[in-house]
XYZ file of C-alpha atoms in Angstrom:
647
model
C 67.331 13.360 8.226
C 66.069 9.818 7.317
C 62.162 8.826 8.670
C 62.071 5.035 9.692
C 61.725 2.819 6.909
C 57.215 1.414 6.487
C 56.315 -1.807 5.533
C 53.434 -2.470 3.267
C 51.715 -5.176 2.946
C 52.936 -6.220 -0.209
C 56.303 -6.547 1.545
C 57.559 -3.276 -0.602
C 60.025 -1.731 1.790
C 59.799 2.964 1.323
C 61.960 4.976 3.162
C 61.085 8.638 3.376
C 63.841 10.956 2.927
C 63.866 15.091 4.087
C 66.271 17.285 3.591
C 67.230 19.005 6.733
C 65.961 22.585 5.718
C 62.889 21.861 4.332
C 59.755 23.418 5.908
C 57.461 20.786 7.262
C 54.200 23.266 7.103
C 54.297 23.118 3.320
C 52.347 19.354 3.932
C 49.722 20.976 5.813
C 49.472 23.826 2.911
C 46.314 23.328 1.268
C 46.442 23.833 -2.615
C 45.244 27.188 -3.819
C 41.830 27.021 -5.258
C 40.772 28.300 -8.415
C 38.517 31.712 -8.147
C 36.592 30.759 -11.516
C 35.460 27.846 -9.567
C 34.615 29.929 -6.820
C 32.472 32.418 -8.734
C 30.605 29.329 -10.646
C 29.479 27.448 -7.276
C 28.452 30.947 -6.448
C 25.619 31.679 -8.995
C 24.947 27.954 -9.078
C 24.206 27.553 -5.470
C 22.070 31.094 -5.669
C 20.427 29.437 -8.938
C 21.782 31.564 -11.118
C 22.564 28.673 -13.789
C 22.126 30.989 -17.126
C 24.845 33.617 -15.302
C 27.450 30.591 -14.546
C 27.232 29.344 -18.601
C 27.493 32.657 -19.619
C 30.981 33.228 -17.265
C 31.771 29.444 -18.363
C 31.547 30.515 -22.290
C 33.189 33.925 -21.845
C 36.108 32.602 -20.248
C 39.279 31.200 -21.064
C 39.759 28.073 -21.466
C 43.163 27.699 -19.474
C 41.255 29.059 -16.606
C 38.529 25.981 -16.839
C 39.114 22.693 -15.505
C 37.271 19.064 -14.574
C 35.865 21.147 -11.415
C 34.252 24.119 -13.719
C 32.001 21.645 -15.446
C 31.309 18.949 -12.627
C 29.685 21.755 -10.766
C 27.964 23.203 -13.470
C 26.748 19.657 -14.771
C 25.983 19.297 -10.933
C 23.167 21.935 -11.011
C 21.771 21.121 -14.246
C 21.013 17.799 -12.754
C 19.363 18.828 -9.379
C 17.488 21.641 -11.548
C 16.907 18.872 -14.382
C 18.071 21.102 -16.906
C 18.328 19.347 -19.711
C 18.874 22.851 -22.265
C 21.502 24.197 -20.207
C 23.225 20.788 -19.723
C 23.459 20.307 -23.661
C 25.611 23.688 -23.349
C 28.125 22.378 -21.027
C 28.112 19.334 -22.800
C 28.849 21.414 -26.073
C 31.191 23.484 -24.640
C 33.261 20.671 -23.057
C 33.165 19.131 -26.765
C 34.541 22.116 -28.403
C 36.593 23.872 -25.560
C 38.578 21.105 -24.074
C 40.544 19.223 -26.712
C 39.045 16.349 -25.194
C 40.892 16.726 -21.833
C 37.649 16.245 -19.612
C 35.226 14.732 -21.878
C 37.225 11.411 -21.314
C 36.785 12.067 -17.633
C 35.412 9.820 -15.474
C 33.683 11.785 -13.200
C 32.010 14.337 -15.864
C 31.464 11.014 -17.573
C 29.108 9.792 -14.598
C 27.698 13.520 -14.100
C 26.856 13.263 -18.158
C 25.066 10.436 -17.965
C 23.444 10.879 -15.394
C 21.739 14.422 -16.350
C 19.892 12.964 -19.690
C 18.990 9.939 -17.790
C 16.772 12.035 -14.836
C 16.205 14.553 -17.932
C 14.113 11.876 -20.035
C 16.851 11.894 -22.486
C 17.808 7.870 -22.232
C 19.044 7.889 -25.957
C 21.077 10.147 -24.941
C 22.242 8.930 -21.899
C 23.171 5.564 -23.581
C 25.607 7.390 -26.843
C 27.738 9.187 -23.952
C 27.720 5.879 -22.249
C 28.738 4.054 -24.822
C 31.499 6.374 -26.134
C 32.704 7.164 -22.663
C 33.058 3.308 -22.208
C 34.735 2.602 -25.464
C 37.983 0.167 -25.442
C 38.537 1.923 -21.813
C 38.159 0.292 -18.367
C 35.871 2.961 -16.653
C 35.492 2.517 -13.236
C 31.699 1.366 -11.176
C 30.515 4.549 -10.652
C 30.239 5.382 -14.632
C 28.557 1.587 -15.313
C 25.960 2.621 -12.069
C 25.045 5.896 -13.334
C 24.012 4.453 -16.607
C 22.279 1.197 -14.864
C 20.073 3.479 -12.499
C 19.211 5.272 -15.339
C 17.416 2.496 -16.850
C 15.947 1.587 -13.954
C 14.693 5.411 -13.189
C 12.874 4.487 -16.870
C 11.774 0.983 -15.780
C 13.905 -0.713 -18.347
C 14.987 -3.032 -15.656
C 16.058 -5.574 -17.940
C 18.468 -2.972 -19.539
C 20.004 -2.273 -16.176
C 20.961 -6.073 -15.486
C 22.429 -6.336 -18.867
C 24.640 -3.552 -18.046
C 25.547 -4.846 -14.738
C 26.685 -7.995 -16.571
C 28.652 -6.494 -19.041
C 30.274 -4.700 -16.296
C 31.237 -7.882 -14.830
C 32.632 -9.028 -18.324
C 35.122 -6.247 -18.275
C 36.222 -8.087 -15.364
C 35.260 -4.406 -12.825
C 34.970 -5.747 -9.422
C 31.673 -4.751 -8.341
C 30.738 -2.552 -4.916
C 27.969 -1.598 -3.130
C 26.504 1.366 -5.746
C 26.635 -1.718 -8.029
C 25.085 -4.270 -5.929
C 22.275 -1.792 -5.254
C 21.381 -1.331 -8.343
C 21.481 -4.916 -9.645
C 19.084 -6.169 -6.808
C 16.667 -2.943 -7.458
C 17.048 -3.923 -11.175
C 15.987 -7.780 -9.798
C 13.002 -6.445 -7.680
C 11.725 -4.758 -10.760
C 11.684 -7.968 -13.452
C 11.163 -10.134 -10.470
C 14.252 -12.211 -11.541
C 15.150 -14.248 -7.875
C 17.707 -15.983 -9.891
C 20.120 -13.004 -10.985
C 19.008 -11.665 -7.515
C 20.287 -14.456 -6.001
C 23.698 -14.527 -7.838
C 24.119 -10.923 -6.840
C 23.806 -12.346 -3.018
C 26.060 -14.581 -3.780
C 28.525 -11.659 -4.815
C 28.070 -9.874 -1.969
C 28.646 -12.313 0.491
C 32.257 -13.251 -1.268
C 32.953 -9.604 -1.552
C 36.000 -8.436 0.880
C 33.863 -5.417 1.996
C 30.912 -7.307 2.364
C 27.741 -5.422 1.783
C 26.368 -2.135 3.441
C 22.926 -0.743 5.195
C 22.020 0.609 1.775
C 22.734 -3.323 -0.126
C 21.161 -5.476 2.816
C 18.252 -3.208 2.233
C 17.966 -3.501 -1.095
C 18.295 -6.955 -0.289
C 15.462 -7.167 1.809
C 13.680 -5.658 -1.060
C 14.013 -7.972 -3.861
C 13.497 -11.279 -2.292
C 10.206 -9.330 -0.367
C 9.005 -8.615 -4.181
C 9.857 -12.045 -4.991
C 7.988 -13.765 -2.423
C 10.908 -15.083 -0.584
C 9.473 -13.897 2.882
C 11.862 -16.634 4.857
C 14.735 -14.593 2.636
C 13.408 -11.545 3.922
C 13.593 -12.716 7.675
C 17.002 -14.514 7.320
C 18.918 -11.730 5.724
C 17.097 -9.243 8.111
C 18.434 -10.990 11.057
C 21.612 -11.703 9.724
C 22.539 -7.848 8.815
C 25.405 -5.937 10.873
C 22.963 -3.406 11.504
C 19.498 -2.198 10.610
C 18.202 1.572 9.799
C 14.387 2.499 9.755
C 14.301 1.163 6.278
C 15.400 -2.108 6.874
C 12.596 -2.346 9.796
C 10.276 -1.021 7.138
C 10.993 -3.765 4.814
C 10.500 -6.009 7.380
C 7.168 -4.726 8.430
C 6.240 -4.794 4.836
C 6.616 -7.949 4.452
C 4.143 -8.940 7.000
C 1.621 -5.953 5.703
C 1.761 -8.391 2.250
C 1.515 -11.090 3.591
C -1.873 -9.815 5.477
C -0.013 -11.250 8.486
C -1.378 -8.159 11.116
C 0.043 -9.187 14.692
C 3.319 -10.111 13.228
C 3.334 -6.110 11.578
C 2.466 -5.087 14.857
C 4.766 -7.027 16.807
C 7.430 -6.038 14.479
C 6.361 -2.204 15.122
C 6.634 -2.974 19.324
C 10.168 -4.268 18.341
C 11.655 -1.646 16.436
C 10.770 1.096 19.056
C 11.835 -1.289 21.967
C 15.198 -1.153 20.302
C 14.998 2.644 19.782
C 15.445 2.976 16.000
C 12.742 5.702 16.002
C 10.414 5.939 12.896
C 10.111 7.635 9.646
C 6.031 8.484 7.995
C 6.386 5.549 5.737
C 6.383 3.082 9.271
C 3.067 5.064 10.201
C 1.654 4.695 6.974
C 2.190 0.845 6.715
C 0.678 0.354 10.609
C -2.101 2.724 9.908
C -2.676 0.857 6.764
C -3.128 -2.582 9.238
C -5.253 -0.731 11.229
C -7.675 0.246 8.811
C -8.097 -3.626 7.278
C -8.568 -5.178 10.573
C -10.316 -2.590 12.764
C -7.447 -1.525 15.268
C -8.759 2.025 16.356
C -6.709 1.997 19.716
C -3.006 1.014 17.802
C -4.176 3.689 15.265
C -4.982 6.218 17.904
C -1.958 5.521 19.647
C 0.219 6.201 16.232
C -2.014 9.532 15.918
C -0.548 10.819 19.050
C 3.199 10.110 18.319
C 2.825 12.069 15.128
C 0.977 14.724 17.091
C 3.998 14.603 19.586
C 6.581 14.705 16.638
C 8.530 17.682 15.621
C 8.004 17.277 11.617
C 5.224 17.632 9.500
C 3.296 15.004 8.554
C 3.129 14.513 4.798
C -0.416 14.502 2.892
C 0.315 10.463 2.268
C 0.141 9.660 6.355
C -2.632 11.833 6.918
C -4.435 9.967 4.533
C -3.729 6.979 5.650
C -4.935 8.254 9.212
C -8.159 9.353 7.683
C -8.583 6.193 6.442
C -7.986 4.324 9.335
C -10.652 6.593 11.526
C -12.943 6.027 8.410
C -12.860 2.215 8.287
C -12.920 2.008 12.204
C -16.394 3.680 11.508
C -15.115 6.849 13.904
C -16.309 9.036 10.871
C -16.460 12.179 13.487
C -12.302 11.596 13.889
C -12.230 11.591 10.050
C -13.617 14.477 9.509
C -11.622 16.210 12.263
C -8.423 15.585 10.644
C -9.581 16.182 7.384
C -10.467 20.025 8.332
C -7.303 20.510 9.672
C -5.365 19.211 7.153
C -3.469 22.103 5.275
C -3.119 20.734 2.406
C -5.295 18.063 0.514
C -4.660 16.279 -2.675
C -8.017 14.262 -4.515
C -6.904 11.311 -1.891
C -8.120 12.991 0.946
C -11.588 14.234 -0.562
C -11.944 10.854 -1.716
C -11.099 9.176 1.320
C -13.697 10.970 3.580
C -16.550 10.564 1.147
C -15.801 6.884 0.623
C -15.798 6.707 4.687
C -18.999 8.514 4.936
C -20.545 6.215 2.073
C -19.356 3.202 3.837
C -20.801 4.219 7.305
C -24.256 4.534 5.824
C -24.427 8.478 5.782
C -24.470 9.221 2.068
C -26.129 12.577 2.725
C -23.078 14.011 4.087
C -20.976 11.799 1.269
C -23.020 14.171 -1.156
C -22.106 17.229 0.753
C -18.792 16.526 0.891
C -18.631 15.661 -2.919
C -20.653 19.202 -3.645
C -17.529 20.932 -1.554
C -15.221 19.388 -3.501
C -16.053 20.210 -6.700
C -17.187 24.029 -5.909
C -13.898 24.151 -4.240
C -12.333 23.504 -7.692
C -11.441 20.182 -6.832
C -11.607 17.954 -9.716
C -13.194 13.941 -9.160
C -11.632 11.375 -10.691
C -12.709 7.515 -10.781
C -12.488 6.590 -7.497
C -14.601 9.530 -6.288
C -17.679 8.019 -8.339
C -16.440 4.522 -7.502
C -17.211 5.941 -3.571
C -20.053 7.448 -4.739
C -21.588 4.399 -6.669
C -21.538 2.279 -3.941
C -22.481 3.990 -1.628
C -25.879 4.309 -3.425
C -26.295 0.870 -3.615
C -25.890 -0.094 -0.449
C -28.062 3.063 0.112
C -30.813 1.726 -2.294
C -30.701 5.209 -3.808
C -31.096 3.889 -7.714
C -31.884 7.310 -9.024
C -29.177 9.327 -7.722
C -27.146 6.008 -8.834
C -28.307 6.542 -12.376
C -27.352 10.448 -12.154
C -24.217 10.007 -11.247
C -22.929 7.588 -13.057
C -24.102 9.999 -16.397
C -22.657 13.247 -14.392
C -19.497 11.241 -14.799
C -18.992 11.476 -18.269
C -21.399 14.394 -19.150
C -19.708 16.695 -16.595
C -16.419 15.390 -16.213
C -15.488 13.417 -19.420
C -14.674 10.353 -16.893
C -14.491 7.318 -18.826
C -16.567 4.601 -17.104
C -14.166 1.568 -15.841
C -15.478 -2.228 -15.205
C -15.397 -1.225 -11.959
C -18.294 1.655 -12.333
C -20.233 -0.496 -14.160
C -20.119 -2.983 -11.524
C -21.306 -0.619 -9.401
C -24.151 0.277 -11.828
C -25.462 -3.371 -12.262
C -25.454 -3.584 -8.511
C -27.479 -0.240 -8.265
C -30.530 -1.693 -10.512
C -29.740 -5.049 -9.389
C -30.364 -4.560 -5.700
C -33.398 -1.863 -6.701
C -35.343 -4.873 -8.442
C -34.457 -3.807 -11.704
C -32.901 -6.570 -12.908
C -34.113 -6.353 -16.438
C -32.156 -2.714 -16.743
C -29.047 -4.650 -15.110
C -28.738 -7.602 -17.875
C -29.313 -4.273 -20.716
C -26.161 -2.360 -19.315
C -24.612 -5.882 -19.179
C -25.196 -5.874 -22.885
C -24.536 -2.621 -23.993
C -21.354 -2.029 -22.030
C -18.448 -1.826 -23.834
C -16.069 -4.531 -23.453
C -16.149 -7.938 -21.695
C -17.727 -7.999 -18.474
C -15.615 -8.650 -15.896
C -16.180 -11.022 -12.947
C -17.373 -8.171 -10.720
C -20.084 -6.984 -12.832
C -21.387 -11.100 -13.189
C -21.117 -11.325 -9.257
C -23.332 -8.381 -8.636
C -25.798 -9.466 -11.138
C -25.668 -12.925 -9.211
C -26.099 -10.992 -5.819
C -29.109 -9.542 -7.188
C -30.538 -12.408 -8.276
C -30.148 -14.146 -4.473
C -31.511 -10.934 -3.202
C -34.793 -10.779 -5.293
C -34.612 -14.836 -5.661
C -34.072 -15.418 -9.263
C -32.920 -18.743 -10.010
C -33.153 -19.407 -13.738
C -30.994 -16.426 -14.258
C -28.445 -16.901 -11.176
C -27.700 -20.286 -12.680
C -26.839 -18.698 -16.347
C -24.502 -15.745 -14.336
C -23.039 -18.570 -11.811
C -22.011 -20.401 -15.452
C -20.278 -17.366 -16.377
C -18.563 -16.893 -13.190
C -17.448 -20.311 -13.014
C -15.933 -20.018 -16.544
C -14.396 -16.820 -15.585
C -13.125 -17.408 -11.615
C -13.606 -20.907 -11.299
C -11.772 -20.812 -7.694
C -13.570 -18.288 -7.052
C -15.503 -19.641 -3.663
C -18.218 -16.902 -3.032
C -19.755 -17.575 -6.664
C -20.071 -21.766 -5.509
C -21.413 -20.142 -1.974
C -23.771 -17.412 -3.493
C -25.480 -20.417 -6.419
C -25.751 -22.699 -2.906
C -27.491 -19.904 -0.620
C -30.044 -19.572 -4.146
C -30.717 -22.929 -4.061
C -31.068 -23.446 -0.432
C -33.183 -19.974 -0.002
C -35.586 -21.680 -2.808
C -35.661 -25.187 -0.858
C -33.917 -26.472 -4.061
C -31.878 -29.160 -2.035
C -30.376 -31.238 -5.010
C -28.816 -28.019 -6.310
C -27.197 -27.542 -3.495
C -26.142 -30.471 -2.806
C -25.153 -30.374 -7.010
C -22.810 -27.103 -6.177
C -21.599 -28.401 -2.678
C -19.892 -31.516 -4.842
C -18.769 -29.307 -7.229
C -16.562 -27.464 -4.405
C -15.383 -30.756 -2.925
C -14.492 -31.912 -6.470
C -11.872 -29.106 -7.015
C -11.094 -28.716 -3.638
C -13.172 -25.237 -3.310
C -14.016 -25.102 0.643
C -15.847 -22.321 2.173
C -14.299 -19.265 4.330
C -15.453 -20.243 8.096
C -16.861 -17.369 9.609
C -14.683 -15.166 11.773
C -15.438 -12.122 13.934
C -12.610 -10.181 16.476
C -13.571 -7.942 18.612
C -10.293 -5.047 20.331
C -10.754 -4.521 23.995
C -7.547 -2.164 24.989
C -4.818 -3.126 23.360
C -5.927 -6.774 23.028
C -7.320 -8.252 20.353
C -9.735 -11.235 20.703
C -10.905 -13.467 17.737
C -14.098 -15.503 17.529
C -14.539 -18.540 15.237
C -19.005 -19.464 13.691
C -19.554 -22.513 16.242
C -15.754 -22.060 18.437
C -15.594 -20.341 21.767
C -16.453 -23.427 23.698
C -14.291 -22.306 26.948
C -15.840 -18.729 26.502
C -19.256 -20.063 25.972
C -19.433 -22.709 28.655
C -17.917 -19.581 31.262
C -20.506 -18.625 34.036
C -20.182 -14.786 32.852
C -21.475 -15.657 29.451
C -24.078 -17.987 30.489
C -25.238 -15.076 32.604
C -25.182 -12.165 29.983
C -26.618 -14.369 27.557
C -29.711 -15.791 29.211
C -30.327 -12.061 30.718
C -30.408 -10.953 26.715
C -32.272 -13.652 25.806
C -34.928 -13.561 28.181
C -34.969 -9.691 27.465
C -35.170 -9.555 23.604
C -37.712 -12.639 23.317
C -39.853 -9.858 25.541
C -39.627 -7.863 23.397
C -40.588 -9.718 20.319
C -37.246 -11.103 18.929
C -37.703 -14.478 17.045
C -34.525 -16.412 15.555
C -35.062 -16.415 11.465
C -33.772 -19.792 10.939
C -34.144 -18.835 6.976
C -30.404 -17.796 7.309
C -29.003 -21.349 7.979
C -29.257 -23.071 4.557
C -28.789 -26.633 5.315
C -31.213 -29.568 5.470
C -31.287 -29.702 8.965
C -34.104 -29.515 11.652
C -35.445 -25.754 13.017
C -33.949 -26.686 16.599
C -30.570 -26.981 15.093
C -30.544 -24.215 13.335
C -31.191 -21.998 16.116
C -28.839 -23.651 17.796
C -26.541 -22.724 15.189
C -27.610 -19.096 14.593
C -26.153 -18.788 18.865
C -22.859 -20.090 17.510
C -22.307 -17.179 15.163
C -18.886 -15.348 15.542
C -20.535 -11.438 15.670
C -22.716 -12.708 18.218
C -19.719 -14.277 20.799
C -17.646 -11.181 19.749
C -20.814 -8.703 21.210
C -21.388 -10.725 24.188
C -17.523 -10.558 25.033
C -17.708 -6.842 24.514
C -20.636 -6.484 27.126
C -18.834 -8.167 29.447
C -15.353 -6.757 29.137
C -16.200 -2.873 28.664
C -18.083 -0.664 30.747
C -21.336 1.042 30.033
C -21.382 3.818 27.017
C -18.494 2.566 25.449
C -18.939 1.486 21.745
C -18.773 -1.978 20.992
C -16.745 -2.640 17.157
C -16.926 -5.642 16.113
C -15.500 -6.821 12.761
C -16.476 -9.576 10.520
C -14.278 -11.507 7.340
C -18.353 -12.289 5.767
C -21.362 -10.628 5.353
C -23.564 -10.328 8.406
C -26.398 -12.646 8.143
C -30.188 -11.301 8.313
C -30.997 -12.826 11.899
C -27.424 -11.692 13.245
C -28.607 -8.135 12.140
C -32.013 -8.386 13.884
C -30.567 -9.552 17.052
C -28.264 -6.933 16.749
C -30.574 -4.349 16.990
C -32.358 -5.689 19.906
C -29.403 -5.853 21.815
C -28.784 -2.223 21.361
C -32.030 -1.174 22.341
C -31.736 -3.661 25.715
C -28.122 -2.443 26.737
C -28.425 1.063 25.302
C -25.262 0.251 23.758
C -23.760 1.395 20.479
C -22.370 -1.803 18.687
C -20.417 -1.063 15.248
C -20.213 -3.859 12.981
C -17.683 -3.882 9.854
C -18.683 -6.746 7.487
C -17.005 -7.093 4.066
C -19.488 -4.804 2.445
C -19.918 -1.524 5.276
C -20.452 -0.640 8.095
C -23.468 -1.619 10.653
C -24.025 1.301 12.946
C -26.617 -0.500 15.410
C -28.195 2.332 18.112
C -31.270 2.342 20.142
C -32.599 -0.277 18.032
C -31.731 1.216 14.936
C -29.552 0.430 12.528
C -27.561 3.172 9.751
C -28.375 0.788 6.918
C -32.251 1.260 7.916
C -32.377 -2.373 6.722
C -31.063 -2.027 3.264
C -27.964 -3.701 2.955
């Protein structure tokens, strides 16, 4: 009986001939399968990989084939077992008259075991015998490229890739993957580019897994309009390509475009995976956004899975730098499992909100709980003294460090150190560990000495550290700003007018101050001297004369010290009204009831008079108002604030 003839597409006419008395169910029959197998995948699956060798080595060798020793090799790699993997390898050297060791997919499963086994030298002699005078096809070239790149030799992987290409082996998408990976780690756009270039000529085109990688290398790159043209050019997007995407915007510090991004991938139901958490929590936590991180703290609450220790660190650090240390320390205690991150997270919080006596309890846990501190513990710690003004526990500290827990002091310890004497008065003690350190000190360690000097009003010396800073970070515009506030603060006009050229000479200009302020889910931003429309509002006008009226009562006077320009008193009071934290507070009075916290946050250091009216306000509204500056937290209360004036 003859079967109708099928075209190809190569024009190739078949025809299929059957005999009449043939059985038709032998085509469905499924091939016997070997019971050696069977018994290997067996122990192997169980983890049993000494018993499956031992059956491999006993038996004969007619009863082995390709299968026997891709499934062995298989669990050698998943166990990373390098020892047992050398057997197989041995065995299939002496046992199999080179049947299988020529075979491409024990070739792959070869390399690929000394590669994730640390055994790259290794990796690369299989590779290079397996590959030979013999077209192998792009699974054998990938294995051997990823292995590089699991060793950041990322250079190494590329070259592959290109010799791969000289062989004239069309490339697919486990090859395009690993070429732009290879890209994103030597930050090579061109290569990257070329392998775009592939993969948009390619007849499959590229998949999730490519466009993703994709996404990847021109984000590392820098190409962010790459980013957002291949993102909304791809067939479809998974929770990593959203990821990237979000990302991209977390790098670029570029917050409501994260969040927007978030809104958008659940409006389009993609769902979520921890790493999207971790990024938005991240956002949170630099600009202040406790009611977007609350929010994400309930959908992991309401989730199924269980959070990993990386999210709920990243949610105690968002409740930490939203100054909500009593949320902090809620999830920290029921948190089953914490890694040095978490301790270190909730001290630094506590030492940033002004409460370094529970910092020091928490530190005390730690290490009776056989926890051991590392640098950034004592970094946390450091600080948090001198914002404290605690010099002596400053000093003990920083020798527990090595004495207790052979911790090698960084730049960054020291810098903490020279700010501890240097904000104590001891200035002399802070130019001796300047000295003495070992190693160059770094631009940190010369800007606390020069913050020092402002604070205790040492010229002669602030202009010998500003020469060192401007030598080290001459674009660098807080050192030009600090040397300006010195000379201003000493009435030393010429100097400042000396510095202020300086800036305008290499186009230096100063950060404008900038304060925003979250009521709901909005957020509102606040520009030193802007606000015009709010300002000029009857409800401000209202709120503000009431405080004004109110704190001059009670014996509030503006400290026109603060503004450090050559200008008349009247205008700098005038300006000291402008500032952002004060337009932010007022907004906040006005737009939230009674007892709720006002959090305000600021890009620059709160200024002295700011801080006074602050607390005045408090007192008069009986109103908590939390403000985040670049240095800590203000906690301002009943007239009070947390840095008891010592900031």
């Amino acid at each position: 009986m003859a079967f109708p003839a099928i075209s190809l597409p190569t024009n190739i006419t078949v025809t299929a001939t059957i005999k009449p008395n043939s059985n038709l169910k032998i085509l469905n029959k499924n091939p016997p399968k070997n019971p050696f197998n069977s018994s290997l995948k067996s122990l192997t699956k169980s983890g049993k990989l000494d018993e499956a060798l031992q059956l491999l080595e006993s038996q004969e060798s007619s009863k082995i084939d390709s299968e026997s020793y891709t499934t062995l090799l298989h669990s050698c790699i998943l166990n990373k077992s390098v020892e047992q993997g050398h057997r197989v390898y041995l065995h299939l050297l002496l046992n199999s008259n080179n049947r299988y060791v020529n075979d491409d997919v024990i070739l792959t499963k070869l390399i690929t075991l000394f590669s994730v086994c640390d055994q790259l030298d290794e990796a690369r002699r299989v590779f290079e015998h397996g590959v030979g005078n013999k077209d192998r096809p792009e699974s054998v070239w990938v294995a051997m490229g990823i292995g590089y790149s699991r060793k950041g030799c990322f250079r190494e992987a590329l070259l592959v890739y290109c010799e791969m290409l000289e062989r004239f082996i069309e490339p697919g998408n486990f090859a395009f993957s690993m070429a732009l990976k290879a890209c994103s780690g030597v930050l090579d756009l061109r290569v990257g580019r070329g392998v775009h270039g592939q993969i948009v000529k390619s007849e499959k085109g590229g998949d999730q897994v490519v466009y993703n990688a994709l996404l990847g290398m021109y984000n590392e790159c820098g190409c962010f309009r790459d980013v957002l043209k291949v993102f909304e050019e791809m067939p479809e997007r998974n929770v990593v390509s959203w990821n990237s995407l979000i990302a991209v915007f977390v790098k670029k510090i570029q917050v409501f475009e994260a969040f927007e991004t978030f809104r958008r991938m659940q409006g389009e139901g993609v769902g979520y995976s921890w790493v999207t958490f971790t990024m938005i929590l991240a956002v949170c936590s630099q600009v202040t956004y406790l009611y977007y991180g609350r929010e994400i703290h309930s959908q992991i609450v309401k989730s199924n899975k269980v959070p990993d220790v990386v999210l709920l660190n990243s949610l105690l650090d968002m409740y930490a730098k939203c100054g909500t240390m009593e949320y902090c320390r809620r999830v920290f205690e029921r948190m089953k499992y914490r890694d040095v991150t978490s301790w270190n997270t909730v001290i630094n919080g506590y030492a940033i909100n002004g409460l370094m006596g529970e910092s020091m309890k928490l530190f005390d846990d730690m290490v009776g709980g056989g926890v051991r501190p590392d640098g950034v513990t004592y970094i946390a710690l450091l600080s948090g003294c001198s914002h404290a003004g605690l010099a002596d526990l400053g000093e003990e500290l920083f020798q527990s460090m090595t004495g207790d827990f052979g911790i090698r002091p960084s730049l960054e310890h020291y810098a903490c150190l020279v700010d501890i004497l240097g904000r104590a008065g001891k200035i002399k003690e802070a130019l001796q560990v300047v000295e003495k350190m070992p190693g160059k000190p770094s631009g940190s360690i010369w800007g606390s000495l020069l913050n020092s000097c402002r604070l205790h009003g040492n010229v002669s010396l602030a202009e010998l550290v500003a020469e060192q800073l401007f030598e080290m970070e001459p674009n660098n515009c807080g050192n030009y700003v600090m040397l300006s506030n010195i000379y201003a603060n000493a009435g030393m006009w010429d100097g400042v007018k000396k510095v202020r050229e300086m800036m305008e000479n290499k186009g230096i200009k100063k950060e404008a101050g900038c304060s925003w302020i979250q009521v709901r889910n909005k957020v509102h931003t606040f520009m030193a001297g802007g606000g015009f429309e709010f300002r000029n509002s009857d409800e401000y006008k209202e709120v503000w004369d009431e405080l004004s009226e109110a704190i001059e009562k009670m014996g509030y006077k503006p400290d026109t010290r603060v503004v450090l320009h050559d200008v008349s008193e009247e205008t700098k009071a005038e300006w000291i009204c402008g500032h952002s934290e004060r337009l932010a507070t007022v907004f906040g009075l006005i737009q939230t009831g009674s007892g709720i916290p006002i959090r305000v946050t600021k890009n620059i250091r709160i200024c002295a008079d700011c801080h006074s009216w602050m607390k005045y306000v408090s007192e008069i509204t009986r109103r908590r108002i939390i403000v985040r500056d670049t240095n800590r937290f203000h906690h301002f209360d009943q007239g009070k604030c947390s840095c008891n004036d010592y900031w």
